[in-house]
PDB file of C-alpha atoms in Angstrom:
ATOM      1  CA  MET A  20     -22.483  10.176  -0.036  1.00  0.00           C
ATOM      2  CA  LYS A  21     -25.418  10.430  -2.369  1.00  0.00           C
ATOM      3  CA  SER A  22     -26.336   6.869  -1.250  1.00  0.00           C
ATOM      4  CA  LEU A  23     -27.630   6.158   2.420  1.00  0.00           C
ATOM      5  CA  PHE A  24     -27.126   2.386   2.233  1.00  0.00           C
ATOM      6  CA  LEU A  25     -23.041   3.150   1.042  1.00  0.00           C
ATOM      7  CA  SER A  26     -23.134   5.455   3.973  1.00  0.00           C
ATOM      8  CA  VAL A  27     -23.821   3.059   6.424  1.00  0.00           C
ATOM      9  CA  VAL A  28     -21.387   0.658   4.292  1.00  0.00           C
ATOM     10  CA  LYS A  29     -18.502   3.125   5.148  1.00  0.00           C
ATOM     11  CA  ASP A  30     -19.586   3.871   8.800  1.00  0.00           C
ATOM     12  CA  SER A  31     -19.283   0.259   9.741  1.00  0.00           C
ATOM     13  CA  LEU A  32     -15.880   0.101   7.991  1.00  0.00           C
ATOM     14  CA  LEU A  33     -14.113   2.589   9.498  1.00  0.00           C
ATOM     15  CA  LEU A  34     -16.110   1.314  12.737  1.00  0.00           C
ATOM     16  CA  ARG A  35     -14.064  -2.073  12.307  1.00  0.00           C
ATOM     17  CA  ARG A  36     -11.038   0.430  11.547  1.00  0.00           C
ATOM     18  CA  TYR A  37     -10.386  -0.533   7.891  1.00  0.00           C
ATOM     19  CA  SER A  38      -7.903   1.603   6.018  1.00  0.00           C
ATOM     20  CA  MET A  39      -9.435   4.258   3.662  1.00  0.00           C
ATOM     21  CA  ARG A  40      -7.881   2.441   0.407  1.00  0.00           C
ATOM     22  CA  THR A  41      -9.921  -0.849   1.557  1.00  0.00           C
ATOM     23  CA  VAL A  42     -12.751   1.294   2.574  1.00  0.00           C
ATOM     24  CA  GLN A  43     -12.716   3.222  -1.220  1.00  0.00           C
ATOM     25  CA  ALA A  44     -12.493  -0.227  -2.869  1.00  0.00           C
ATOM     26  CA  TYR A  45     -15.268  -2.158  -1.167  1.00  0.00           C
ATOM     27  CA  LEU A  46     -17.704   0.954  -1.326  1.00  0.00           C
ATOM     28  CA  TYR A  47     -16.593   0.534  -5.080  1.00  0.00           C
ATOM     29  CA  TRP A  48     -17.212  -3.107  -5.674  1.00  0.00           C
ATOM     30  CA  ILE A  49     -20.874  -2.796  -3.637  1.00  0.00           C
ATOM     31  CA  ALA A  50     -21.805   0.052  -6.144  1.00  0.00           C
ATOM     32  CA  ASP A  51     -20.793  -1.680  -9.209  1.00  0.00           C
ATOM     33  CA  TYR A  52     -22.640  -4.809  -7.593  1.00  0.00           C
ATOM     34  CA  ILE A  53     -25.962  -2.892  -7.133  1.00  0.00           C
ATOM     35  CA  ARG A  54     -25.502  -1.056 -10.807  1.00  0.00           C
ATOM     36  CA  PHE A  55     -25.205  -4.753 -12.226  1.00  0.00           C
ATOM     37  CA  ASN A  56     -28.367  -5.756 -10.390  1.00  0.00           C
ATOM     38  CA  ASN A  57     -30.450  -2.728 -11.870  1.00  0.00           C
ATOM     39  CA  MET A  58     -30.231  -0.598  -8.873  1.00  0.00           C
ATOM     40  CA  GLN A  59     -32.258  -3.395  -6.552  1.00  0.00           C
ATOM     41  CA  HIS A  60     -31.234  -2.916  -3.082  1.00  0.00           C
ATOM     42  CA  PRO A  61     -28.538  -6.009  -2.020  1.00  0.00           C
ATOM     43  CA  ALA A  62     -30.937  -7.102   0.530  1.00  0.00           C
ATOM     44  CA  LYS A  63     -33.617  -8.512  -1.827  1.00  0.00           C
ATOM     45  CA  LEU A  64     -30.274 -10.160  -3.436  1.00  0.00           C
ATOM     46  CA  GLY A  65     -28.244 -13.308  -3.052  1.00  0.00           C
ATOM     47  CA  ASP A  66     -25.943 -15.809  -3.403  1.00  0.00           C
ATOM     48  CA  VAL A  67     -27.351 -16.488  -7.189  1.00  0.00           C
ATOM     49  CA  GLU A  68     -27.064 -12.436  -8.000  1.00  0.00           C
ATOM     50  CA  VAL A  69     -23.604 -12.541  -6.091  1.00  0.00           C
ATOM     51  CA  VAL A  70     -22.233 -15.349  -8.669  1.00  0.00           C
ATOM     52  CA  LYS A  71     -23.897 -14.002 -11.683  1.00  0.00           C
ATOM     53  CA  TYR A  72     -21.545 -10.739 -10.949  1.00  0.00           C
ATOM     54  CA  LEU A  73     -18.322 -12.875 -10.111  1.00  0.00           C
ATOM     55  CA  GLU A  74     -18.490 -14.569 -13.377  1.00  0.00           C
ATOM     56  CA  HIS A  75     -19.275 -11.173 -15.298  1.00  0.00           C
ATOM     57  CA  LEU A  76     -16.608  -9.574 -14.000  1.00  0.00           C
ATOM     58  CA  VAL A  77     -14.390 -12.490 -15.406  1.00  0.00           C
ATOM     59  CA  LEU A  78     -16.131 -13.109 -18.254  1.00  0.00           C
ATOM     60  CA  GLN A  79     -17.092  -9.672 -19.620  1.00  0.00           C
ATOM     61  CA  LYS A  80     -14.638  -7.074 -17.842  1.00  0.00           C
ATOM     62  CA  HIS A  81     -12.089  -9.909 -18.061  1.00  0.00           C
ATOM     63  CA  VAL A  82     -10.447  -8.519 -14.798  1.00  0.00           C
ATOM     64  CA  ALA A  83      -7.401 -10.434 -12.796  1.00  0.00           C
ATOM     65  CA  ALA A  84      -7.784 -13.035  -9.998  1.00  0.00           C
ATOM     66  CA  ALA A  85      -6.939 -10.728  -7.386  1.00  0.00           C
ATOM     67  CA  THR A  86      -9.481  -8.262  -8.397  1.00  0.00           C
ATOM     68  CA  GLN A  87     -12.758 -10.485  -8.522  1.00  0.00           C
ATOM     69  CA  LYS A  88     -11.187 -11.622  -4.870  1.00  0.00           C
ATOM     70  CA  SER A  89     -11.314  -7.826  -3.953  1.00  0.00           C
ATOM     71  CA  ALA A  90     -14.925  -7.816  -5.506  1.00  0.00           C
ATOM     72  CA  LEU A  91     -16.055 -10.905  -3.334  1.00  0.00           C
ATOM     73  CA  ASN A  92     -14.399  -9.551  -0.060  1.00  0.00           C
ATOM     74  CA  ALA A  93     -16.633  -6.288  -0.483  1.00  0.00           C
ATOM     75  CA  LEU A  94     -19.627  -8.573  -1.016  1.00  0.00           C
ATOM     76  CA  VAL A  95     -19.030 -11.394   1.675  1.00  0.00           C
ATOM     77  CA  TYR A  96     -18.165  -8.117   4.265  1.00  0.00           C
ATOM     78  CA  MET A  97     -21.585  -6.168   2.977  1.00  0.00           C
ATOM     79  CA  TYR A  98     -23.896  -9.548   3.473  1.00  0.00           C
ATOM     80  CA  LYS A  99     -22.064 -10.631   6.973  1.00  0.00           C
ATOM     81  CA  HIS A 100     -21.763  -7.184   8.313  1.00  0.00           C
ATOM     82  CA  VAL A 101     -24.292  -4.839   7.097  1.00  0.00           C
ATOM     83  CA  ILE A 102     -27.139  -6.678   6.189  1.00  0.00           C
ATOM     84  CA  ASP A 103     -26.814  -9.468   8.227  1.00  0.00           C
ATOM     85  CA  ALA A 104     -27.457 -12.337   5.940  1.00  0.00           C
ATOM     86  CA  PRO A 105     -23.932 -13.717   4.968  1.00  0.00           C
ATOM     87  CA  LEU A 106     -23.220 -15.756   1.825  1.00  0.00           C
ATOM     88  CA  ASN A 107     -22.743 -19.122   1.335  1.00  0.00           C
ATOM     89  CA  THR A 108     -19.285 -20.330   2.475  1.00  0.00           C
ATOM     90  CA  GLU A 109     -19.003 -22.642  -0.584  1.00  0.00           C
ATOM     91  CA  LEU A 110     -20.303 -20.301  -3.614  1.00  0.00           C
ATOM     92  CA  ASN A 111     -19.464 -22.185  -7.004  1.00  0.00           C
ATOM     93  CA  PHE A 112     -18.616 -19.813  -9.435  1.00  0.00           C
ATOM     94  CA  LYS A 113     -16.077 -19.142 -12.545  1.00  0.00           C
ATOM     95  CA  ARG A 114     -12.668 -17.643 -11.113  1.00  0.00           C
ATOM     96  CA  SER A 115     -10.567 -15.956 -12.718  1.00  0.00           C
ATOM     97  CA  LEU A 116      -7.516 -17.997 -14.294  1.00  0.00           C
ATOM     98  CA  GLN A 117      -5.301 -15.239 -15.063  1.00  0.00           C
ATOM     99  CA  SER A 118      -2.191 -16.059 -13.307  1.00  0.00           C
ATOM    100  CA  ALA A 119       0.240 -13.672 -11.389  1.00  0.00           C
ATOM    101  CA  LYS A 120       2.326 -11.646 -13.436  1.00  0.00           C
ATOM    102  CA  LEU A 121       6.441 -12.036 -12.719  1.00  0.00           C
ATOM    103  CA  PRO A 122       7.539  -8.985 -10.893  1.00  0.00           C
ATOM    104  CA  VAL A 123       9.590  -6.533 -13.122  1.00  0.00           C
ATOM    105  CA  VAL A 124      13.328  -6.321 -11.212  1.00  0.00           C
ATOM    106  CA  LEU A 125      15.980  -3.752 -11.837  1.00  0.00           C
ATOM    107  CA  THR A 126      19.538  -4.784 -11.542  1.00  0.00           C
ATOM    108  CA  LYS A 127      21.719  -3.033  -9.358  1.00  0.00           C
ATOM    109  CA  ASP A 128      23.503  -1.012 -11.853  1.00  0.00           C
ATOM    110  CA  GLU A 129      19.819   0.325 -13.385  1.00  0.00           C
ATOM    111  CA  ILE A 130      19.008   1.075  -9.422  1.00  0.00           C
ATOM    112  CA  LYS A 131      22.346   3.020  -9.284  1.00  0.00           C
ATOM    113  CA  GLN A 132      21.092   4.739 -12.453  1.00  0.00           C
ATOM    114  CA  LEU A 133      17.756   5.556 -11.301  1.00  0.00           C
ATOM    115  CA  LEU A 134      18.672   7.129  -7.726  1.00  0.00           C
ATOM    116  CA  ARG A 135      21.236   9.109  -9.803  1.00  0.00           C
ATOM    117  CA  ALA A 136      18.835  10.312 -12.212  1.00  0.00           C
ATOM    118  CA  ALA A 137      15.779  11.131  -9.416  1.00  0.00           C
ATOM    119  CA  SER A 138      14.952  14.265  -8.438  1.00  0.00           C
ATOM    120  CA  ALA A 139      16.816  15.864  -4.933  1.00  0.00           C
ATOM    121  CA  ASN A 140      13.485  15.995  -3.394  1.00  0.00           C
ATOM    122  CA  TYR A 141      12.452  12.576  -3.773  1.00  0.00           C
ATOM    123  CA  LEU A 142      15.596  10.715  -3.755  1.00  0.00           C
ATOM    124  CA  LEU A 143      15.381  10.361  -0.027  1.00  0.00           C
ATOM    125  CA  HIS A 144      11.742   8.618  -0.748  1.00  0.00           C
ATOM    126  CA  LEU A 145      12.872   6.201  -3.436  1.00  0.00           C
ATOM    127  CA  SER A 146      16.242   5.408  -1.697  1.00  0.00           C
ATOM    128  CA  LEU A 147      13.538   3.804   1.191  1.00  0.00           C
ATOM    129  CA  LEU A 148      11.782   2.205  -0.996  1.00  0.00           C
ATOM    130  CA  TYR A 149      14.381  -0.079  -2.262  1.00  0.00           C
ATOM    131  CA  GLY A 150      16.579   0.112   0.538  1.00  0.00           C
ATOM    132  CA  SER A 151      13.927  -0.872   2.899  1.00  0.00           C
ATOM    133  CA  GLY A 152      11.526  -2.844   0.528  1.00  0.00           C
ATOM    134  CA  LEU A 153       8.298  -0.576   1.638  1.00  0.00           C
ATOM    135  CA  ARG A 154       5.326  -0.330  -0.205  1.00  0.00           C
ATOM    136  CA  LEU A 155       4.570   3.106  -1.455  1.00  0.00           C
ATOM    137  CA  GLN A 156       1.731   3.602   1.367  1.00  0.00           C
ATOM    138  CA  GLU A 157       3.785   2.366   3.977  1.00  0.00           C
ATOM    139  CA  LEU A 158       6.603   5.150   3.038  1.00  0.00           C
ATOM    140  CA  LEU A 159       3.786   8.010   2.838  1.00  0.00           C
ATOM    141  CA  ARG A 160       2.585   6.698   6.161  1.00  0.00           C
ATOM    142  CA  LEU A 161       5.866   6.942   8.188  1.00  0.00           C
ATOM    143  CA  ARG A 162       5.691   9.171  11.180  1.00  0.00           C
ATOM    144  CA  VAL A 163       9.441  10.731  12.577  1.00  0.00           C
ATOM    145  CA  ASN A 164       9.405   8.152  15.652  1.00  0.00           C
ATOM    146  CA  ASP A 165       8.797   5.058  13.280  1.00  0.00           C
ATOM    147  CA  ILE A 166      12.727   5.584  12.300  1.00  0.00           C
ATOM    148  CA  ASP A 167      14.871   3.962  14.884  1.00  0.00           C
ATOM    149  CA  PHE A 168      18.725   5.205  14.235  1.00  0.00           C
ATOM    150  CA  ASP A 169      19.666   3.232  17.354  1.00  0.00           C
ATOM    151  CA  TYR A 170      18.688   0.136  15.984  1.00  0.00           C
ATOM    152  CA  ARG A 171      18.973   0.668  12.256  1.00  0.00           C
ATOM    153  CA  CYS A 172      15.479  -0.109  11.480  1.00  0.00           C
ATOM    154  CA  ILE A 173      12.092   1.408  10.348  1.00  0.00           C
ATOM    155  CA  ARG A 174       9.143  -0.035  12.492  1.00  0.00           C
ATOM    156  CA  ILE A 175       6.014  -0.348   9.756  1.00  0.00           C
ATOM    157  CA  TRP A 176       2.655  -0.117  11.502  1.00  0.00           C
ATOM    158  CA  ASN A 177      -0.374  -1.227  10.294  1.00  0.00           C
ATOM    159  CA  GLY A 178       1.020  -2.482   6.683  1.00  0.00           C
ATOM    160  CA  LYS A 179      -0.906  -4.969   4.074  1.00  0.00           C
ATOM    161  CA  GLY A 180      -3.572  -6.941   6.243  1.00  0.00           C
ATOM    162  CA  GLY A 181      -3.128  -4.675   9.007  1.00  0.00           C
ATOM    163  CA  LYS A 182       0.297  -6.650  10.168  1.00  0.00           C
ATOM    164  CA  HIS A 183       3.339  -4.766  11.947  1.00  0.00           C
ATOM    165  CA  ARG A 184       6.878  -5.661  11.104  1.00  0.00           C
ATOM    166  CA  VAL A 185      10.575  -4.158  11.673  1.00  0.00           C
ATOM    167  CA  ALA A 186      12.248  -3.624   8.298  1.00  0.00           C
ATOM    168  CA  THR A 187      16.124  -2.898   7.692  1.00  0.00           C
ATOM    169  CA  LEU A 188      17.418   0.743   7.174  1.00  0.00           C
ATOM    170  CA  ASP A 189      20.535   1.687   5.355  1.00  0.00           C
ATOM    171  CA  ALA A 190      22.928   3.824   7.618  1.00  0.00           C
ATOM    172  CA  GLY A 191      23.860   5.634   4.891  1.00  0.00           C
ATOM    173  CA  LEU A 192      20.576   7.365   4.732  1.00  0.00           C
ATOM    174  CA  PHE A 193      20.984   8.761   8.087  1.00  0.00           C
ATOM    175  CA  PRO A 194      21.989  12.417   7.714  1.00  0.00           C
ATOM    176  CA  GLN A 195      19.122  12.870   4.881  1.00  0.00           C
ATOM    177  CA  LEU A 196      16.376  11.343   7.368  1.00  0.00           C
ATOM    178  CA  ARG A 197      18.077  13.601  10.183  1.00  0.00           C
ATOM    179  CA  ALA A 198      17.688  16.534   7.810  1.00  0.00           C
ATOM    180  CA  GLN A 199      14.145  15.070   6.959  1.00  0.00           C
ATOM    181  CA  VAL A 200      13.088  15.066  10.840  1.00  0.00           C
ATOM    182  CA  ASP A 201      14.471  18.776  11.107  1.00  0.00           C
ATOM    183  CA  ILE A 202      11.796  19.902   8.395  1.00  0.00           C
ATOM    184  CA  CYS A 203       9.156  18.332  10.199  1.00  0.00           C
ATOM    185  CA  GLN A 204      10.126  20.140  13.263  1.00  0.00           C
ATOM    186  CA  THR A 205      10.445  23.601  11.578  1.00  0.00           C
ATOM    187  CA  ARG A 206       7.024  22.712  10.013  1.00  0.00           C
ATOM    188  CA  LEU A 207       5.661  22.102  13.310  1.00  0.00           C
ATOM    189  CA  GLN A 208       6.862  24.902  14.901  1.00  0.00           C
ATOM    190  CA  GLN A 209       4.781  27.124  12.050  1.00  0.00           C
ATOM    191  CA  ASP A 210       1.762  25.075  12.441  1.00  0.00           C
ATOM    192  CA  LEU A 211       1.498  25.442  16.004  1.00  0.00           C
ATOM    193  CA  LEU A 212       1.106  29.385  15.739  1.00  0.00           C
ATOM    194  CA  ASP A 213      -1.892  28.795  13.670  1.00  0.00           C
ATOM    195  CA  GLU A 214      -5.022  28.770  15.582  1.00  0.00           C
ATOM    196  CA  ARG A 215      -6.653  26.609  12.740  1.00  0.00           C
ATOM    197  CA  PHE A 216      -3.992  23.652  13.609  1.00  0.00           C
ATOM    198  CA  THR A 217      -5.466  20.557  15.340  1.00  0.00           C
ATOM    199  CA  GLY A 218      -2.810  18.442  15.075  1.00  0.00           C
ATOM    200  CA  VAL A 219      -1.980  15.535  13.174  1.00  0.00           C
ATOM    201  CA  TRP A 220      -4.418  12.304  12.653  1.00  0.00           C
ATOM    202  CA  LEU A 221      -3.868   9.689  15.362  1.00  0.00           C
ATOM    203  CA  PRO A 222      -5.298   6.431  14.172  1.00  0.00           C
ATOM    204  CA  ASN A 223      -6.797   3.906  16.911  1.00  0.00           C
ATOM    205  CA  ARG A 224      -8.738   6.650  19.104  1.00  0.00           C
ATOM    206  CA  LEU A 225      -5.293   7.487  20.065  1.00  0.00           C
ATOM    207  CA  GLU A 226      -6.314  11.351  19.571  1.00  0.00           C
ATOM    208  CA  GLN A 227      -8.817  11.259  22.443  1.00  0.00           C
ATOM    209  CA  LYS A 228      -7.111   9.166  24.666  1.00  0.00           C
ATOM    210  CA  TYR A 229      -3.406  11.342  24.492  1.00  0.00           C
ATOM    211  CA  GLY A 230      -4.688  14.592  22.913  1.00  0.00           C
ATOM    212  CA  SER A 231      -1.191  15.983  23.142  1.00  0.00           C
ATOM    213  CA  LEU A 232       0.269  13.647  20.931  1.00  0.00           C
ATOM    214  CA  ASN A 233      -0.735  14.796  17.629  1.00  0.00           C
ATOM    215  CA  LYS A 234       0.854  18.152  18.019  1.00  0.00           C
ATOM    216  CA  SER A 235       4.687  16.040  19.343  1.00  0.00           C
ATOM    217  CA  LEU A 236       7.396  16.068  16.698  1.00  0.00           C
ATOM    218  CA  GLY A 237       7.218  11.920  16.742  1.00  0.00           C
ATOM    219  CA  TRP A 238       3.676  11.460  15.287  1.00  0.00           C
ATOM    220  CA  GLN A 239       4.006  13.924  12.765  1.00  0.00           C
ATOM    221  CA  PHE A 240       4.203  12.404   9.090  1.00  0.00           C
ATOM    222  CA  LEU A 241       7.900  12.123   7.687  1.00  0.00           C
ATOM    223  CA  PHE A 242       7.020  13.000   4.812  1.00  0.00           C
ATOM    224  CA  GLY A 243       4.634  15.477   5.335  1.00  0.00           C
ATOM    225  CA  ALA A 244       2.419  17.758   2.933  1.00  0.00           C
ATOM    226  CA  ALA A 245       3.623  21.393   1.797  1.00  0.00           C
ATOM    227  CA  HIS A 246       0.465  23.025   2.839  1.00  0.00           C
ATOM    228  CA  LEU A 247      -2.210  22.400   5.729  1.00  0.00           C
ATOM    229  CA  SER A 248      -5.290  21.411   4.572  1.00  0.00           C
ATOM    230  CA  ILE A 249      -8.849  19.912   6.046  1.00  0.00           C
ATOM    231  CA  ASP A 250      -9.593  16.393   7.020  1.00  0.00           C
ATOM    232  CA  PRO A 251     -12.157  15.111   5.084  1.00  0.00           C
ATOM    233  CA  GLN A 252     -13.220  13.049   7.705  1.00  0.00           C
ATOM    234  CA  SER A 253     -12.909  14.849  10.467  1.00  0.00           C
ATOM    235  CA  GLY A 254     -13.090  18.790   9.203  1.00  0.00           C
ATOM    236  CA  LYS A 255     -10.344  19.474  11.025  1.00  0.00           C
ATOM    237  CA  TYR A 256      -7.208  21.706  10.238  1.00  0.00           C
ATOM    238  CA  ARG A 257      -4.103  19.244   9.796  1.00  0.00           C
ATOM    239  CA  ARG A 258      -0.965  18.293   7.972  1.00  0.00           C
ATOM    240  CA  HIS A 259      -1.446  15.091   6.271  1.00  0.00           C
ATOM    241  CA  HIS A 260       1.302  13.247   4.134  1.00  0.00           C
ATOM    242  CA  ILE A 261       2.697  13.877   0.589  1.00  0.00           C
ATOM    243  CA  ASN A 262       0.044  12.299  -2.106  1.00  0.00           C
ATOM    244  CA  ALA A 263       1.045   8.917  -3.631  1.00  0.00           C
ATOM    245  CA  LYS A 264       1.152  10.561  -7.097  1.00  0.00           C
ATOM    246  CA  GLN A 265       4.084  12.590  -5.818  1.00  0.00           C
ATOM    247  CA  VAL A 266       6.039   9.815  -5.841  1.00  0.00           C
ATOM    248  CA  GLN A 267       4.828   7.941  -8.658  1.00  0.00           C
ATOM    249  CA  ARG A 268       5.725  10.758 -10.741  1.00  0.00           C
ATOM    250  CA  ALA A 269       9.214  11.125  -9.243  1.00  0.00           C
ATOM    251  CA  VAL A 270       9.898   7.337 -10.161  1.00  0.00           C
ATOM    252  CA  LYS A 271       8.625   7.910 -13.887  1.00  0.00           C
ATOM    253  CA  GLN A 272      10.658  10.802 -14.687  1.00  0.00           C
ATOM    254  CA  ALA A 273      13.666   9.390 -13.223  1.00  0.00           C
ATOM    255  CA  ARG A 274      13.263   6.058 -15.083  1.00  0.00           C
ATOM    256  CA  GLU A 275      12.759   8.707 -18.150  1.00  0.00           C
ATOM    257  CA  ASN A 276      16.049  10.674 -16.929  1.00  0.00           C
ATOM    258  CA  ALA A 277      18.102   7.178 -16.483  1.00  0.00           C
ATOM    259  CA  SER A 278      16.677   6.231 -20.053  1.00  0.00           C
ATOM    260  CA  LEU A 279      15.767   2.434 -18.758  1.00  0.00           C
ATOM    261  CA  ILE A 280      13.822   0.562 -20.883  1.00  0.00           C
ATOM    262  CA  LYS A 281      11.820  -1.570 -18.322  1.00  0.00           C
ATOM    263  CA  HIS A 282       8.771  -0.202 -16.906  1.00  0.00           C
ATOM    264  CA  VAL A 283       9.383   0.896 -13.179  1.00  0.00           C
ATOM    265  CA  THR A 284       6.914   2.108 -10.324  1.00  0.00           C
ATOM    266  CA  PRO A 285       7.388   2.547  -6.910  1.00  0.00           C
ATOM    267  CA  HIS A 286       6.621  -1.309  -6.297  1.00  0.00           C
ATOM    268  CA  THR A 287       9.411  -2.130  -8.639  1.00  0.00           C
ATOM    269  CA  LEU A 288      11.969  -1.035  -6.407  1.00  0.00           C
ATOM    270  CA  ARG A 289      10.391  -3.118  -3.561  1.00  0.00           C
ATOM    271  CA  HIS A 290      10.780  -5.941  -6.092  1.00  0.00           C
ATOM    272  CA  SER A 291      14.311  -5.329  -6.799  1.00  0.00           C
ATOM    273  CA  PHE A 292      15.108  -5.199  -2.530  1.00  0.00           C
ATOM    274  CA  ALA A 293      13.473  -8.702  -2.484  1.00  0.00           C
ATOM    275  CA  THR A 294      15.797  -9.949  -5.354  1.00  0.00           C
ATOM    276  CA  HIS A 295      18.752  -8.397  -4.547  1.00  0.00           C
ATOM    277  CA  LEU A 296      18.448  -9.804  -0.905  1.00  0.00           C
ATOM    278  CA  LEU A 297      18.085 -13.084  -2.280  1.00  0.00           C
ATOM    279  CA  GLN A 298      21.361 -12.384  -4.585  1.00  0.00           C
ATOM    280  CA  SER A 299      23.252 -11.858  -1.665  1.00  0.00           C
ATOM    281  CA  GLY A 300      22.814 -14.865  -0.059  1.00  0.00           C
ATOM    282  CA  ALA A 301      19.450 -14.277   2.511  1.00  0.00           C
ATOM    283  CA  ASP A 302      17.250 -16.872   3.026  1.00  0.00           C
ATOM    284  CA  ILE A 303      13.877 -16.840   2.062  1.00  0.00           C
ATOM    285  CA  ARG A 304      12.237 -16.680   5.172  1.00  0.00           C
ATOM    286  CA  THR A 305      14.332 -13.597   5.827  1.00  0.00           C
ATOM    287  CA  VAL A 306      13.178 -11.981   2.676  1.00  0.00           C
ATOM    288  CA  GLN A 307       9.910 -13.118   3.817  1.00  0.00           C
ATOM    289  CA  ALA A 308       9.986 -11.213   7.168  1.00  0.00           C
ATOM    290  CA  GLN A 309      11.477  -8.054   5.757  1.00  0.00           C
ATOM    291  CA  LEU A 310       8.453  -7.582   3.012  1.00  0.00           C
ATOM    292  CA  GLY A 311       5.747  -8.245   5.939  1.00  0.00           C
ATOM    293  CA  HIS A 312       4.023 -11.396   3.749  1.00  0.00           C
ATOM    294  CA  SER A 313       2.010 -14.287   5.196  1.00  0.00           C
ATOM    295  CA  ASP A 314       3.038 -16.747   3.424  1.00  0.00           C
ATOM    296  CA  VAL A 315       6.301 -17.407   1.940  1.00  0.00           C
ATOM    297  CA  ARG A 316       4.587 -18.605  -1.375  1.00  0.00           C
ATOM    298  CA  THR A 317       4.312 -15.110  -2.120  1.00  0.00           C
ATOM    299  CA  THR A 318       7.647 -14.398  -1.351  1.00  0.00           C
ATOM    300  CA  GLN A 319       9.278 -17.224  -3.361  1.00  0.00           C
ATOM    301  CA  ILE A 320       8.336 -15.785  -6.737  1.00  0.00           C
ATOM    302  CA  TYR A 321      11.244 -14.044  -6.702  1.00  0.00           C
ATOM    303  CA  THR A 322      13.214 -16.678  -7.070  1.00  0.00           C
ATOM    304  CA  HIS A 323      11.879 -16.858 -10.869  1.00  0.00           C
ATOM    305  CA  VAL A 324      13.907 -14.034 -11.599  1.00  0.00           C
ATOM    306  CA  LEU A 325      17.039 -14.707 -10.331  1.00  0.00           C
ATOM    307  CA  GLN A 326      20.360 -17.025 -12.259  1.00  0.00           C
ATOM    308  CA  GLN A 327      20.157 -19.748  -9.279  1.00  0.00           C
ATOM    309  CA  GLY A 328      18.254 -22.619  -8.900  1.00  0.00           C
ATOM    310  CA  GLY A 329      15.674 -24.081 -11.270  1.00  0.00           C
ATOM    311  CA  ASN A 330      16.232 -20.863 -13.575  1.00  0.00           C
ATOM    312  CA  GLY A 331      20.226 -21.557 -13.208  1.00  0.00           C
ATOM    313  CA  VAL A 332      19.797 -24.272 -15.830  1.00  0.00           C
ATOM    314  CA  VAL A 333      22.263 -23.348 -18.446  1.00  0.00           C
ATOM    315  CA  SER A 334      20.780 -23.531 -22.215  1.00  0.00           C
ATOM    316  CA  PRO A 335      21.937 -26.354 -24.295  1.00  0.00           C
ATOM    317  CA  LEU A 336      22.698 -23.834 -26.947  1.00  0.00           C
ATOM    318  CA  SER A 337      25.707 -22.496 -24.757  1.00  0.00           C
ATOM    319  CA  HIS A 338      27.107 -25.805 -25.530  1.00  0.00           C
ATOM    320  CA  LEU A 339      27.231 -25.660 -29.276  1.00  0.00           C
ATOM    321  CA  ASP A 340      30.140 -24.410 -31.168  1.00  0.00           C
ATOM    322  CA  ILE A 341      28.504 -22.154 -33.946  1.00  0.00           C
TER     323      ILE A 341
END
């Protein structure tokens, strides 16, 4: 990296085992904060400059509340763990008032249309996003061992917020999943013949503790990339998982093929999973556990798209004989 300071921040984040997505987001906001303050070193700045920057994001850039919160978290981390000068815990700044959007949810018929229109190469990916309510990154990071055929579940490790959970798995996907595991095994056998291959990336220093695991079938990414590549962090030759854009494009193409009007993304399938679970009679705590939400209030947003409860109010117009 060009900036020595940002390199120090990055090393600090990696040392504390933050995900690469979080590392990239924090580095973005910290760099933007430095530019906002005319390239001054953050050690020379403090609470006042942070407040001005956070308000600039709201008043000039009109960012959403979650975006402003992400920027604040990055600056809080920097001042606490890198500069060793924690910010005031009661910063008084104008907060974004942009409310969270209601989720786009497909009907069951629309889900059928989407899956039938999906490319055969990505049908399993889309089926897992909907059938198990996975986030896109959770899908990409699945390892062969995470699929539990005996207990019909998927084990999610280090999901959003570093949380682990167990998600349901539809038995109807077993044949496709077993075929995918066979693909992983074939690729692994080919990789082992390549002298450059150093094994799959392992988290939390497992590679140093158990060196042979990175070449075992169970730890290979379920949806591995088509080719080996150099790991930019270690410089080692590995097989990483597929790129998120591949699945995003597959969802977009399926939507177009199905001629759906609604805006559909991989996360739409997760929203639909949660809503359809509630429709089928699952209690909200069960849905919360399946999605991995820390707060049930996050899960409650799906009740707003159901035709029951408060949203099940019958319009008085329907009682008029027009």
